[in-house]
Amino acid sequence: EDGDPILAARIAEAIVARVKEQPPLRRTQQLAEVVARVKRDSSANLFQQPARLTFQAIRSHLNSEFQQLDIVLDAAMEKLHFGG
């Protein structure tokens, strides 16, 4: 089981928001606090592994960025003319 994808998305959003509001996360304890806050505010299973949720959140966020990059690259390729 991968955990709760909705909760993972909330964790990813919280991590991004935290980094925008404060200095970058430098310690695992800081990351754990972000995850704990999201988990505490949700109806999530209290026994779900925070590490699993965190890595799922990070993977989800990165996949979203890769999808956006793929869209941009596809659009750029359409603008290129054969032969330069």
PDB file of C-alpha atoms in Angstrom:
ATOM      1  CA  GLU A   1       0.000   0.000   0.000  1.00  0.00           C
ATOM      2  CA  ASP A   2       1.271   3.443  -0.887  1.00  0.00           C
ATOM      3  CA  GLY A   3      -0.630   5.283   1.800  1.00  0.00           C
ATOM      4  CA  ASP A   4      -3.200   7.993   1.313  1.00  0.00           C
ATOM      5  CA  PRO A   5      -2.554   9.931  -1.921  1.00  0.00           C
ATOM      6  CA  ILE A   6      -4.758  12.831  -0.786  1.00  0.00           C
ATOM      7  CA  LEU A   7      -2.840  13.130   2.461  1.00  0.00           C
ATOM      8  CA  ALA A   8       0.419  12.857   0.539  1.00  0.00           C
ATOM      9  CA  ALA A   9      -0.705  15.738  -1.688  1.00  0.00           C
ATOM     10  CA  ARG A  10      -1.507  17.815   1.403  1.00  0.00           C
ATOM     11  CA  ILE A  11       1.928  17.035   2.800  1.00  0.00           C
ATOM     12  CA  ALA A  12       3.560  18.091  -0.478  1.00  0.00           C
ATOM     13  CA  GLU A  13       1.599  21.344  -0.450  1.00  0.00           C
ATOM     14  CA  ALA A  14       2.563  21.963   3.184  1.00  0.00           C
ATOM     15  CA  ILE A  15       6.243  21.363   2.432  1.00  0.00           C
ATOM     16  CA  VAL A  16       6.171  23.788  -0.493  1.00  0.00           C
ATOM     17  CA  ALA A  17       4.296  26.392   1.584  1.00  0.00           C
ATOM     18  CA  ARG A  18       6.725  25.972   4.484  1.00  0.00           C
ATOM     19  CA  VAL A  19       9.726  26.522   2.212  1.00  0.00           C
ATOM     20  CA  LYS A  20       8.130  29.659   0.725  1.00  0.00           C
ATOM     21  CA  GLU A  21       7.357  31.117   4.177  1.00  0.00           C
ATOM     22  CA  GLN A  22      10.554  30.290   6.040  1.00  0.00           C
ATOM     23  CA  PRO A  23      14.164  29.357   5.392  1.00  0.00           C
ATOM     24  CA  PRO A  24      14.709  26.006   3.642  1.00  0.00           C
ATOM     25  CA  LEU A  25      14.277  22.787   5.558  1.00  0.00           C
ATOM     26  CA  ARG A  26      17.717  21.747   6.760  1.00  0.00           C
ATOM     27  CA  ARG A  27      16.944  19.053   9.316  1.00  0.00           C
ATOM     28  CA  THR A  28      14.760  15.981   9.245  1.00  0.00           C
ATOM     29  CA  GLN A  29      13.107  17.234  12.423  1.00  0.00           C
ATOM     30  CA  GLN A  30      11.821  20.278  10.539  1.00  0.00           C
ATOM     31  CA  LEU A  31      10.367  18.042   7.844  1.00  0.00           C
ATOM     32  CA  ALA A  32       8.860  15.740  10.481  1.00  0.00           C
ATOM     33  CA  GLU A  33       7.147  18.725  12.097  1.00  0.00           C
ATOM     34  CA  VAL A  34       5.521  19.713   8.796  1.00  0.00           C
ATOM     35  CA  VAL A  35       4.322  16.144   8.240  1.00  0.00           C
ATOM     36  CA  ALA A  36       3.065  15.821  11.826  1.00  0.00           C
ATOM     37  CA  ARG A  37       1.104  19.068  11.534  1.00  0.00           C
ATOM     38  CA  VAL A  38      -0.647  17.932   8.355  1.00  0.00           C
ATOM     39  CA  LYS A  39      -1.291  14.482   9.734  1.00  0.00           C
ATOM     40  CA  ARG A  40      -2.657  15.878  13.010  1.00  0.00           C
ATOM     41  CA  ASP A  41      -5.032  18.176  11.093  1.00  0.00           C
ATOM     42  CA  SER A  42      -6.415  15.337   8.972  1.00  0.00           C
ATOM     43  CA  SER A  43      -8.500  12.285   9.656  1.00  0.00           C
ATOM     44  CA  ALA A  44      -5.602  10.086   8.585  1.00  0.00           C
ATOM     45  CA  ASN A  45      -4.817   6.761  10.122  1.00  0.00           C
ATOM     46  CA  LEU A  46      -2.524   7.650  13.013  1.00  0.00           C
ATOM     47  CA  PHE A  47      -0.530   4.482  12.400  1.00  0.00           C
ATOM     48  CA  GLN A  48       0.431   5.298   8.807  1.00  0.00           C
ATOM     49  CA  GLN A  49       4.157   5.599   8.411  1.00  0.00           C
ATOM     50  CA  PRO A  50       5.147   9.290   8.226  1.00  0.00           C
ATOM     51  CA  ALA A  51       8.221   8.414   6.144  1.00  0.00           C
ATOM     52  CA  ARG A  52       6.078   6.610   3.565  1.00  0.00           C
ATOM     53  CA  LEU A  53       3.677   9.537   3.402  1.00  0.00           C
ATOM     54  CA  THR A  54       6.524  12.014   3.111  1.00  0.00           C
ATOM     55  CA  PHE A  55       8.255  10.205   0.270  1.00  0.00           C
ATOM     56  CA  GLN A  56       4.943   9.724  -1.485  1.00  0.00           C
ATOM     57  CA  ALA A  57       4.306  13.462  -1.123  1.00  0.00           C
ATOM     58  CA  ILE A  58       7.722  14.338  -2.521  1.00  0.00           C
ATOM     59  CA  ARG A  59       7.304  11.872  -5.380  1.00  0.00           C
ATOM     60  CA  SER A  60       3.858  13.288  -6.143  1.00  0.00           C
ATOM     61  CA  HIS A  61       5.196  16.844  -6.223  1.00  0.00           C
ATOM     62  CA  LEU A  62       8.146  15.909  -8.427  1.00  0.00           C
ATOM     63  CA  ASN A  63       5.912  13.956 -10.799  1.00  0.00           C
ATOM     64  CA  SER A  64       3.724  17.032 -11.152  1.00  0.00           C
ATOM     65  CA  GLU A  65       6.768  19.128 -11.998  1.00  0.00           C
ATOM     66  CA  PHE A  66       7.911  16.515 -14.520  1.00  0.00           C
ATOM     67  CA  GLN A  67       4.465  16.524 -16.131  1.00  0.00           C
ATOM     68  CA  GLN A  68       4.594  20.310 -16.422  1.00  0.00           C
ATOM     69  CA  LEU A  69       8.091  20.113 -17.914  1.00  0.00           C
ATOM     70  CA  ASP A  70       6.886  17.501 -20.400  1.00  0.00           C
ATOM     71  CA  ILE A  71       4.066  19.825 -21.507  1.00  0.00           C
ATOM     72  CA  VAL A  72       6.463  22.736 -21.947  1.00  0.00           C
ATOM     73  CA  LEU A  73       8.948  20.635 -23.903  1.00  0.00           C
ATOM     74  CA  ASP A  74       6.193  19.308 -26.168  1.00  0.00           C
ATOM     75  CA  ALA A  75       5.018  22.868 -26.844  1.00  0.00           C
ATOM     76  CA  ALA A  76       8.584  23.979 -27.542  1.00  0.00           C
ATOM     77  CA  MET A  77       9.109  21.117 -29.982  1.00  0.00           C
ATOM     78  CA  GLU A  78       6.001  22.184 -31.898  1.00  0.00           C
ATOM     79  CA  LYS A  79       7.503  25.665 -32.352  1.00  0.00           C
ATOM     80  CA  LEU A  80      10.775  24.370 -33.782  1.00  0.00           C
ATOM     81  CA  HIS A  81      11.124  24.210 -37.530  1.00  0.00           C
ATOM     82  CA  PHE A  82      12.718  21.233 -39.259  1.00  0.00           C
ATOM     83  CA  GLY A  83      16.216  22.089 -40.394  1.00  0.00           C
ATOM     84  CA  GLY A  84      16.582  25.028 -37.990  1.00  0.00           C
TER      85      GLY A  84
END
